[in-house]
Coordinates of C-alpha atoms in Angstrom, one line a residue:
X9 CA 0.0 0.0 0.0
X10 CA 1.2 3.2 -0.7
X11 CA 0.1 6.7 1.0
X12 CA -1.1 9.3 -0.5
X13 CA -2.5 12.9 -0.3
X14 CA -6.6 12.9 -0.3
X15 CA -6.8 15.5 -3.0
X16 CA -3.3 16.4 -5.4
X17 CA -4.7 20.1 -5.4
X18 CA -5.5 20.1 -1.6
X19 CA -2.7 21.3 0.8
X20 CA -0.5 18.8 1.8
X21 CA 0.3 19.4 5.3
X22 CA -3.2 20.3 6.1
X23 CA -4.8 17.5 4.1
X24 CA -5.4 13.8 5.6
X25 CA -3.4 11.0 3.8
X26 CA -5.1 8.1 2.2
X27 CA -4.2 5.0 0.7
X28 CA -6.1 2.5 -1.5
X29 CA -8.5 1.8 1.3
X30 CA -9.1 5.0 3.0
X31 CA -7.8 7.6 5.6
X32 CA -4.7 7.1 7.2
X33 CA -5.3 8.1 11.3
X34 CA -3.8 11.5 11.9
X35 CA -3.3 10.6 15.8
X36 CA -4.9 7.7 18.1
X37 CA -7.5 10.2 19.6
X38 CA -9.0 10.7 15.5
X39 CA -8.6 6.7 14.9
X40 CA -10.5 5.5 18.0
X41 CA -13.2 8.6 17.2
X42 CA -12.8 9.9 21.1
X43 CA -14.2 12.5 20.5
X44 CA -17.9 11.3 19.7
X45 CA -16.9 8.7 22.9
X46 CA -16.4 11.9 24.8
X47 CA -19.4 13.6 23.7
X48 CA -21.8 10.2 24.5
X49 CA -20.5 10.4 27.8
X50 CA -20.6 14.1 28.5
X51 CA -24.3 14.1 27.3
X52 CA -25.4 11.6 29.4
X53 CA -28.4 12.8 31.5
X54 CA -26.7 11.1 34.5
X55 CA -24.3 12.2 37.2
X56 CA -20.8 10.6 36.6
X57 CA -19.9 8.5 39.7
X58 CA -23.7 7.2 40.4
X59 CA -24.7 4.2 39.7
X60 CA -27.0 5.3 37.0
X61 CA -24.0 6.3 35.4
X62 CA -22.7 2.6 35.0
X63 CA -25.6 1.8 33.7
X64 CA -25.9 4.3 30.7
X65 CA -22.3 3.5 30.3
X66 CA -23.0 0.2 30.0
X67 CA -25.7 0.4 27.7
X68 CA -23.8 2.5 25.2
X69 CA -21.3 -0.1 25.4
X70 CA -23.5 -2.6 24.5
X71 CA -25.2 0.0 21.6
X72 CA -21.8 -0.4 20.2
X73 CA -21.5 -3.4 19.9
X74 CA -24.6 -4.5 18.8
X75 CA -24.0 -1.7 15.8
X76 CA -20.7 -4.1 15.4
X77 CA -23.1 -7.4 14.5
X78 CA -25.0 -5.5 12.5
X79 CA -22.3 -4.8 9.9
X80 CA -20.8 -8.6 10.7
X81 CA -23.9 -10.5 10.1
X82 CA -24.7 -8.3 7.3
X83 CA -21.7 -8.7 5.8
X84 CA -21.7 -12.7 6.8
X85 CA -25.0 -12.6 4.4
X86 CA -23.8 -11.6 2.1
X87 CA -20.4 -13.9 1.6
X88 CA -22.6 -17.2 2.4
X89 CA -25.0 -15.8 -0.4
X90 CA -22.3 -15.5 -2.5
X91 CA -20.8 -19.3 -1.9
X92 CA -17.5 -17.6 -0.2
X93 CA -18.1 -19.7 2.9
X94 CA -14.5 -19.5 4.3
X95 CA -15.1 -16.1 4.4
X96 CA -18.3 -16.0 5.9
X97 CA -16.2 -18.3 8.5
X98 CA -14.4 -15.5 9.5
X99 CA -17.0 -13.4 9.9
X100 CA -19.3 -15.8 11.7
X101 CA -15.8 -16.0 14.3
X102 CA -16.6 -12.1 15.0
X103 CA -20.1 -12.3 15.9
X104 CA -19.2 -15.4 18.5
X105 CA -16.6 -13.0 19.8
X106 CA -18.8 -9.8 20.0
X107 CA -21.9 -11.9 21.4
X108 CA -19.9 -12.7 24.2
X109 CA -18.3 -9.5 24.9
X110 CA -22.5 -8.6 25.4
X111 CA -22.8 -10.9 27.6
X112 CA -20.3 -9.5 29.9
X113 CA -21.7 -6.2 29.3
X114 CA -25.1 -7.5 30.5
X115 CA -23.8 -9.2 33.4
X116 CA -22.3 -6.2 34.7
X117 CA -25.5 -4.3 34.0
X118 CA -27.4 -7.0 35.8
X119 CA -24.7 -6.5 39.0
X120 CA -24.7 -2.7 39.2
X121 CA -28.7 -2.8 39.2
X122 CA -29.0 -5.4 42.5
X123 CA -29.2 -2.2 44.2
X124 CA -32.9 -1.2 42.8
X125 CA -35.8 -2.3 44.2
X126 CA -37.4 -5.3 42.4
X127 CA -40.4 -3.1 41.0
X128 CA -38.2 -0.9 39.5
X129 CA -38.7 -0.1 35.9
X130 CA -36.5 -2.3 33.7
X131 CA -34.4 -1.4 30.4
X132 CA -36.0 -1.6 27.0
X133 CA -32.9 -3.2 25.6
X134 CA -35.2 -3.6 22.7
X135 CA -36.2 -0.2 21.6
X136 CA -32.4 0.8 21.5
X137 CA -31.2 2.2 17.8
X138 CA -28.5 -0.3 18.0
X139 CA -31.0 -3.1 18.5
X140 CA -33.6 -2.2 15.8
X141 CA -30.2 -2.4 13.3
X142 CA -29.3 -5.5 14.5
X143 CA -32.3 -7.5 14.5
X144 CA -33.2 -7.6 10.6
X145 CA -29.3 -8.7 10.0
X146 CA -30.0 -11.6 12.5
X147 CA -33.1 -12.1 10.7
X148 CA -31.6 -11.9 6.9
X149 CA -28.5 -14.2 7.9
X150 CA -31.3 -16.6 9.3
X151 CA -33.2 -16.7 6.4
X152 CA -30.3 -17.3 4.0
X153 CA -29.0 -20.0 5.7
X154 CA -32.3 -21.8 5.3
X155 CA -32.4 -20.8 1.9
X156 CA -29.2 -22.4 1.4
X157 CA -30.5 -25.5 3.2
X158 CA -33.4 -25.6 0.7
X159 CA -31.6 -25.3 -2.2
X160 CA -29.3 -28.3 -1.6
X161 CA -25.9 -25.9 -0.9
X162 CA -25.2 -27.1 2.5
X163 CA -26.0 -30.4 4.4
X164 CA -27.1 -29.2 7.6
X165 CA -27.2 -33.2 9.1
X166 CA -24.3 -34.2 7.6
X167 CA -22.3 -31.1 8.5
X168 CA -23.4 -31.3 11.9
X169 CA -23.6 -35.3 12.4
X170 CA -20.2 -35.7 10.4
X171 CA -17.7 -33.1 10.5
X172 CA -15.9 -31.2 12.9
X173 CA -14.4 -27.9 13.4
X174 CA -12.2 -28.2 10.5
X175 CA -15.0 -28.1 8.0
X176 CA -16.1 -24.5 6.9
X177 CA -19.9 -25.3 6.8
X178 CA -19.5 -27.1 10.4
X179 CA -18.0 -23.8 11.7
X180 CA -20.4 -21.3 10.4
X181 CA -23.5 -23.8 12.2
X182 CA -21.5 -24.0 15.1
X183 CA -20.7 -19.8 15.5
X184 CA -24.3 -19.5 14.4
X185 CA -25.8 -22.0 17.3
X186 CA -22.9 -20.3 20.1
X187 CA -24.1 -16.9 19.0
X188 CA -27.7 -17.7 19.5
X189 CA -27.3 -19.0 22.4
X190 CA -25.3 -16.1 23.6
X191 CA -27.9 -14.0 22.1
X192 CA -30.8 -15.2 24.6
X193 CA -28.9 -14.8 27.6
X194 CA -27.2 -11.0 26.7
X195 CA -30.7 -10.0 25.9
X196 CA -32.6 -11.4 28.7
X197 CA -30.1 -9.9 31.1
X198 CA -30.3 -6.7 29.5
X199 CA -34.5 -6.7 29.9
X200 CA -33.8 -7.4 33.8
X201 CA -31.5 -5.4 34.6
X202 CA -32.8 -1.5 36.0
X203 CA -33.5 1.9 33.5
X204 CA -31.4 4.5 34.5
X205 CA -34.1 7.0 33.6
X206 CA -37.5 5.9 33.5
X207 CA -39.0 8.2 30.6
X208 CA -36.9 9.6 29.2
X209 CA -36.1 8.4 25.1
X210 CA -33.4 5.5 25.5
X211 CA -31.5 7.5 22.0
X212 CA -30.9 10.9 24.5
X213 CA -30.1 8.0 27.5
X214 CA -27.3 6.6 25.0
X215 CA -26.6 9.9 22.8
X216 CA -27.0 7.4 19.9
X217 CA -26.2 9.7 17.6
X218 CA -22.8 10.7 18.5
X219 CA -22.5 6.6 19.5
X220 CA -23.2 5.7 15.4
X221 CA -20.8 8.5 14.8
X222 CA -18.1 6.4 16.6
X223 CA -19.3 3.1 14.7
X224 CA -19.5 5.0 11.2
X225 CA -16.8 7.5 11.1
X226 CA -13.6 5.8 9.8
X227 CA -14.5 3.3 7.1
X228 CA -12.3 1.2 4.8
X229 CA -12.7 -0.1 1.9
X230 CA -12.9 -3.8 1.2
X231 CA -13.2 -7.1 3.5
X232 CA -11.3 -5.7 7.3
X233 CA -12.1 -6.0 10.5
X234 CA -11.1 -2.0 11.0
X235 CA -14.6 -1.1 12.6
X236 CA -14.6 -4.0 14.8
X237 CA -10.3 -3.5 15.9
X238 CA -12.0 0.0 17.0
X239 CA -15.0 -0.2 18.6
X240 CA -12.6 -3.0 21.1
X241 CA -11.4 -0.2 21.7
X242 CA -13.9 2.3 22.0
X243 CA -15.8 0.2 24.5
X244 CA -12.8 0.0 27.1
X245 CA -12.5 4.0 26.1
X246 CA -15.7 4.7 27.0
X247 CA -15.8 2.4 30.3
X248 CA -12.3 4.1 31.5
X249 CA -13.3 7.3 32.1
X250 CA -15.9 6.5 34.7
X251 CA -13.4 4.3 36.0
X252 CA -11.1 7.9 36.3
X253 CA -13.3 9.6 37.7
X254 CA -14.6 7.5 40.5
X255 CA -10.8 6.5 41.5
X256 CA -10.1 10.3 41.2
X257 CA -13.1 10.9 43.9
X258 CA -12.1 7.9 46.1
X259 CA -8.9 9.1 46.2
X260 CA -10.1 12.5 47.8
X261 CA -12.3 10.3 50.5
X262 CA -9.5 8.5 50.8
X263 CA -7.4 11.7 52.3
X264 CA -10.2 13.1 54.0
X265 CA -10.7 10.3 55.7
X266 CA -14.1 9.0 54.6
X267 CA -12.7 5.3 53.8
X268 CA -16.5 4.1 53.5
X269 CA -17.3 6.7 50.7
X270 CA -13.9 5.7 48.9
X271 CA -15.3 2.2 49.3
X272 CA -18.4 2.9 47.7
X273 CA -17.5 4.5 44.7
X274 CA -14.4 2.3 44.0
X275 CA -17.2 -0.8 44.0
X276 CA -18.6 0.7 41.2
X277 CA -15.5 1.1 39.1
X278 CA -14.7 -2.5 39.8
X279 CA -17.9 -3.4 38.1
X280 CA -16.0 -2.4 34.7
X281 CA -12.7 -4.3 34.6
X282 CA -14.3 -7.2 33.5
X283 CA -16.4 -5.9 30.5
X284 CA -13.1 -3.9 29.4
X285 CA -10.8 -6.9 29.4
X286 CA -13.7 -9.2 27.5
X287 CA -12.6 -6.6 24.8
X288 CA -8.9 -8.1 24.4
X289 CA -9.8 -12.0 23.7
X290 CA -12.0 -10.9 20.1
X291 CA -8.8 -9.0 18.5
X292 CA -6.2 -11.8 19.9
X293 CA -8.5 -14.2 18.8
X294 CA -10.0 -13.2 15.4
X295 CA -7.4 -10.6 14.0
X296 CA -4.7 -12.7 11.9
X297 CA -1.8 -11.5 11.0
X298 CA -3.0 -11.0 7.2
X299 CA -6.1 -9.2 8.6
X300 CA -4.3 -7.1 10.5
X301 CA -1.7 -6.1 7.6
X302 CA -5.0 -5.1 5.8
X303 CA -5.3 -2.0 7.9
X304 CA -2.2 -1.6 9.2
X305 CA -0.7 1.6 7.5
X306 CA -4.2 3.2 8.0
X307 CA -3.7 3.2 11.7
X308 CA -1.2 5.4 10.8
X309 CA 1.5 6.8 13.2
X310 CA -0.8 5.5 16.2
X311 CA -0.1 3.3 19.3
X312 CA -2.4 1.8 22.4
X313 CA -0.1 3.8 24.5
X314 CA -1.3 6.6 23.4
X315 CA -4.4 6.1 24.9
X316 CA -4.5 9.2 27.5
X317 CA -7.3 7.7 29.6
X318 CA -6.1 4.2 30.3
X319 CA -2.1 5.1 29.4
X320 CA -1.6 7.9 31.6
X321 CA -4.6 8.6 33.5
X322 CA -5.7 5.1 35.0
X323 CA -2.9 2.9 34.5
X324 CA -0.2 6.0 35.8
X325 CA -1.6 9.2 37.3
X326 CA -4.3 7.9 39.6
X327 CA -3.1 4.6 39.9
X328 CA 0.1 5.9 41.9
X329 CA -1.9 8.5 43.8
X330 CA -4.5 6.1 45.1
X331 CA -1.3 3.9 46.3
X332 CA -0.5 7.3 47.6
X333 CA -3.5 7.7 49.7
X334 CA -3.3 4.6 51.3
X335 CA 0.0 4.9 52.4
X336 CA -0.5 6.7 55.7
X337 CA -3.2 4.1 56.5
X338 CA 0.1 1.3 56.8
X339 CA 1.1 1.6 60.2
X340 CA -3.1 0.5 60.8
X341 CA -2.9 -3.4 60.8
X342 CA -6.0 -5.4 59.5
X343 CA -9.0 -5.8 61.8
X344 CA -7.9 -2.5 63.1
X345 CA -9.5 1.6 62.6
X346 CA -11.7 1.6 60.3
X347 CA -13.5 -1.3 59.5
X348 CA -13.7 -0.3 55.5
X349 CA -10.0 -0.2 55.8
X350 CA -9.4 -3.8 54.5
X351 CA -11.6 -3.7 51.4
X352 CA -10.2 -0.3 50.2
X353 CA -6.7 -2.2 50.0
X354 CA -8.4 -5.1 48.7
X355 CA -9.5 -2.4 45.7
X356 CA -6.0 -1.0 45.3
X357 CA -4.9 -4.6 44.6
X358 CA -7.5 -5.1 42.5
X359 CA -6.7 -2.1 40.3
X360 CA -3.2 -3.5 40.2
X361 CA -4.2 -6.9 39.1
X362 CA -6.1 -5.1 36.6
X363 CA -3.9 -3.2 35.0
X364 CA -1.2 -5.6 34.9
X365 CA -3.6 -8.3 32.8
X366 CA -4.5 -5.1 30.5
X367 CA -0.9 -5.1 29.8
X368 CA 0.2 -8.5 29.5
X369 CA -3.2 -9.9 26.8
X370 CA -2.4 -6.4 25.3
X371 CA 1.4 -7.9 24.5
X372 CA -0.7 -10.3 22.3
X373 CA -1.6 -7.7 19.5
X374 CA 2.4 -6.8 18.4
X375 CA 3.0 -10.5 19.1
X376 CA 0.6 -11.7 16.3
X377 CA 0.7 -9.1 13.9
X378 CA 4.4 -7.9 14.1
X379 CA 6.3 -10.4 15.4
X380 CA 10.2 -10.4 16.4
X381 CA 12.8 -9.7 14.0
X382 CA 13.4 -6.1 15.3
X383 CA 9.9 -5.3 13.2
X384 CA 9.4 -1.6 14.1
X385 CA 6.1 -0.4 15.6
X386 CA 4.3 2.5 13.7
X387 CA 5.9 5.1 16.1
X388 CA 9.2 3.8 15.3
X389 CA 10.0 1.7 18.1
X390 CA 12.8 -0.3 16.8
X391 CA 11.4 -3.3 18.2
X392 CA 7.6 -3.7 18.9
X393 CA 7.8 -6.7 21.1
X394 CA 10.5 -5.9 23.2
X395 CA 9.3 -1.9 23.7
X396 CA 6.0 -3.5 25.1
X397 CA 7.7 -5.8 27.1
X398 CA 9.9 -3.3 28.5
X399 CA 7.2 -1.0 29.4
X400 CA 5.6 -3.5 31.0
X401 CA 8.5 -4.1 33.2
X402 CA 9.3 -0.9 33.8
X403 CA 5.5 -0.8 35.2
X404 CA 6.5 -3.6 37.6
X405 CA 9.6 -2.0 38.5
X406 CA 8.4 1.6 38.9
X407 CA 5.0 -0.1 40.8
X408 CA 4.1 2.1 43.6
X409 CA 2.4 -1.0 45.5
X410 CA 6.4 -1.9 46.0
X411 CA 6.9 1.0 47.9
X412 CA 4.3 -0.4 50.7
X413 CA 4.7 -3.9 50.4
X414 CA 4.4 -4.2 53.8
X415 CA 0.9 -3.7 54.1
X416 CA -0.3 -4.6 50.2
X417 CA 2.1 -7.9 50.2
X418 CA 1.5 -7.5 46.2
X419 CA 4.1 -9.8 44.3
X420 CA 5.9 -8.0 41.9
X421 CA 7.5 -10.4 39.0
X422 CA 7.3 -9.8 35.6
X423 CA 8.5 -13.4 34.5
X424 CA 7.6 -17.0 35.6
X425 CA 9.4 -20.6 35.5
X426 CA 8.2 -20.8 31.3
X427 CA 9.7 -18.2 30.2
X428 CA 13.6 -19.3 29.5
X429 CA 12.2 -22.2 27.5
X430 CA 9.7 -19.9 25.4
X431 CA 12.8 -17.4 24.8
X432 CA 14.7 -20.5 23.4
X433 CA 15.5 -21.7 20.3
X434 CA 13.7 -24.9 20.6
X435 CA 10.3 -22.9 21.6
X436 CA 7.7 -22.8 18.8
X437 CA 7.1 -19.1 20.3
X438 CA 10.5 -18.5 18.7
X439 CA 10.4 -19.8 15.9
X440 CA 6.6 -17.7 15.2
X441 CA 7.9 -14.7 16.2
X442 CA 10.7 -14.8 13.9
X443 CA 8.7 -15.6 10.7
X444 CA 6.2 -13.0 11.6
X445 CA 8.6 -10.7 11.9
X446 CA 10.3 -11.5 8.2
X447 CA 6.2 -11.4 6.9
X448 CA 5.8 -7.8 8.5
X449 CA 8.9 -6.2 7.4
X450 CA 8.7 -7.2 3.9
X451 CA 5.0 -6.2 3.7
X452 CA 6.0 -2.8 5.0
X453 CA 9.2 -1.5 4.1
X454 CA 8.2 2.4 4.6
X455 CA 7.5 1.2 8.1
X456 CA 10.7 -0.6 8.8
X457 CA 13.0 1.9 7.0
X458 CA 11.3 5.1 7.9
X459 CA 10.3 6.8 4.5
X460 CA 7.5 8.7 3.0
X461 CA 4.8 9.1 5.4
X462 CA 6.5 6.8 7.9
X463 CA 9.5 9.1 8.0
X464 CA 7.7 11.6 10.3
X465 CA 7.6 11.4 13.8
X466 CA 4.5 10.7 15.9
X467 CA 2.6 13.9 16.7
X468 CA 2.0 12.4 20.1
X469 CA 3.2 14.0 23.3
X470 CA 3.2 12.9 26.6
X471 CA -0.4 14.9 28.2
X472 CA -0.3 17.0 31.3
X473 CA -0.6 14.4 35.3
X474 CA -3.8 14.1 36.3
X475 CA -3.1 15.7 39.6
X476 CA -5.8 15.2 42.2

């Protein structure tokens, strides 16, 4: 693929570059569309750090997502239609992945609303613009499957009697029957679980509009998965920030002395680290190496680190100064002061355990698609794998929990007793990493050896602490 300017008579330095398939991302804030993320949340009708404010974060979550299906089943029509079944395969691999990512959303949901009373006005999960999409592509891939049925294209006994997951007609029935299934139990959690505003239009409740903005507003030409890679990431982006803000106002109980209402509100954040990590397994899963070579140079001069919310804000900034806060709480041994006392460390750990998983299935994504070799990232890290990997143990390192071990008793390793042997020569690990590596660099040369568009450094600079 080569880059090129949108327009030859537009300015060049003000212009966005394209390639055969589209827009190449200016910066990781305009690839992940933050700012319609930003504006969902901001409109919300509720109070950020209330439980009503899960929900409708939730929700939106789940509008996403369900926006995601529509274009996947729609698209899985149309290949099975078409007789392209491996690709409809694919596809089909997708919607299993992004039916259970709802079902994690919808547990959540179901969670935060134990609180309500049981009379309580449920949500309308069906009245949602993301559900009236998705419904007619469920329908339509339904109907063409029994179409093909009919007409004598697929065996549906013998595929399912016969074969097993290495037969492409065996795998679509079986993503099909998983996703169903998934289907019934996302949406019936979703119609239990409490309405955050009883009244009021669920599209103002979810800010639909800026939420399909999100969904629509990069597209590529062409068979990728570039709207699902981003709205993995969208989801955690939108989850994160109510995360921030609720650690930022525990962190200010947490000074004052109010352990209980530092409790409280960290309880609710907790609620999201589960659906945000469901969003890692889809990509690591789903996203080969080809695939992800499809849209590679249209992610431009981006990175995951540059994510300010879960980078800097969460993962750094508040992180450390919720360590902080608890630090003059050591010398208090457990089953002593306060009786919250125990279950605010218990939610410092937490974080901790959190954010070091996010890290470590995130190593996954320049594992498969890069691979060793020295590839270079898109920043120009002069080895992908091994820049993650340091960061990571510089995180470790640098841990503020290992400043109070004493009272946190948080293990800090970074390796275990496997990894010599995968390092090794004789690993398979090794031997994958290297030929991925080879595949990436010849498929991107401007990449590797800095030239053309790739010759610029990122625009990305480190944002201002999130003091509190």
């Amino acid at each position: 693929m080569s880059a090129k300017p949108a327009s030859e008579s537009d300015n060049a330095a003000a212009t966005p570059m394209r390639n055969e398939r589209g827009v190449i991302a200016e910066h990781y804030y305009s690839l992940q569309s933050l700012s319609s993320i930003e504006a969902a949340r901001e409109s919300m009708i509720a109070e950020p750090g209330t439980k009503e404010a899960l929900l409708v974060g939730l929700y939106q979550s789940t509008e996403i997502a369900l926006h995601n299906l529509t274009d996947l089943l729609t698209r899985a029509s149309d290949c099975l239609s078409e007789g392209d079944v491996e690709r409809g395969v694919t596809l089909l691999h997708w919607v299993r992945s992004f039916h259970r990512v709802l079902v994690r959303l919808s547990l959540a949901s179901l969670r935060v609303s134990a609180d309500w009373p049981g009379d309580a006005p449920r949500w309308a999960a069906d009245t949602t613009p993301g559900f009236s999409d998705f419904l007619p592509a469920l329908r339509r891939f339904d109907e063409v499957l029994s179409r093909l049925a009919d007409e004598g294209k697929v065996d549906l006994h013998a595929a399912i009697g016969e074969r097993s997951l290495e037969d492409p007609w065996f795998a679509v029935l079986h993503c099909a029957r998983i996703a169903n299934h998934d289907a019934r139990v996302w949406s019936a959690n979703l119609a239990g679980a409490a309405h955050p505003a009883p009244g009021v239009d669920p599209e103002r409740i979810l800010s639909s509009a800026n939420l399909r903005h999100a969904v629509d507003e990069h597209q590529l030409s062409g068979h990728t998965y570039f709207t699902q890679f981003r709205a993995l990431h969208q989801i955690p982006e939108l989850l994160v920030r109510e995360i921030n803000d609720r650690i930022e106002t525990a962190i200010r109980a947490t000074r004052g002395g109010d352990i209980a209402a530092a409790v409280q509100t960290l309880d609710g954040a907790t609620e999201l680290f589960d659906p945000i990590e469901a969003c890692l397994p889809p990509i690591v899963d789903n996203l080969s190496t080809h695939d992800y070579h499809q849209i590679r140079e249209n992610l431009g001069l981006t990175s995951g680190s540059h994510s300010v919310s879960m980078r800097f804000h969460l993962f750094t900034d508040l992180y450390e100064q919720l360590v902080e806060a608890l630090a003059p709480l050591a010398d208090k041994p457990a089953g002593s002061g306060d009786p919250f006392l125990p279950r605010l460390r218990q939610h410092a750990a937490n974080l901790r355990i959190f954010i070091f998983a996010w890290r470590d299935m995130h190593l996954h994504l320049p594992r498969n698609n890069l691979g060793g070799q020295e590839t270079k990232s898109l920043t120009g890290a002069p080895d992908a794998i091994r820049t993650v990997r340091k960061m990571r143990d510089n995180a470790v390192s640098a841990d503020p929990m290992s400043r109070h071990n004493q009272y946190l008793r948080v293990p800090t390793s970074a390796t275990g007793p496997l990894a010599d042997y995968l390092d090794s020569p004789d690993s398979s690990d090794t031997l994958l990493l290297a030929v991925t590596g080879q595949t990436t660099q010849a498929n991107f040369r401007d990449v590797q050896e800095r030239r053309s568009f790739f010759s610029q450094p990122t625009p990305f600079t480190k944002p201002p602490r999130r003091d509190v």
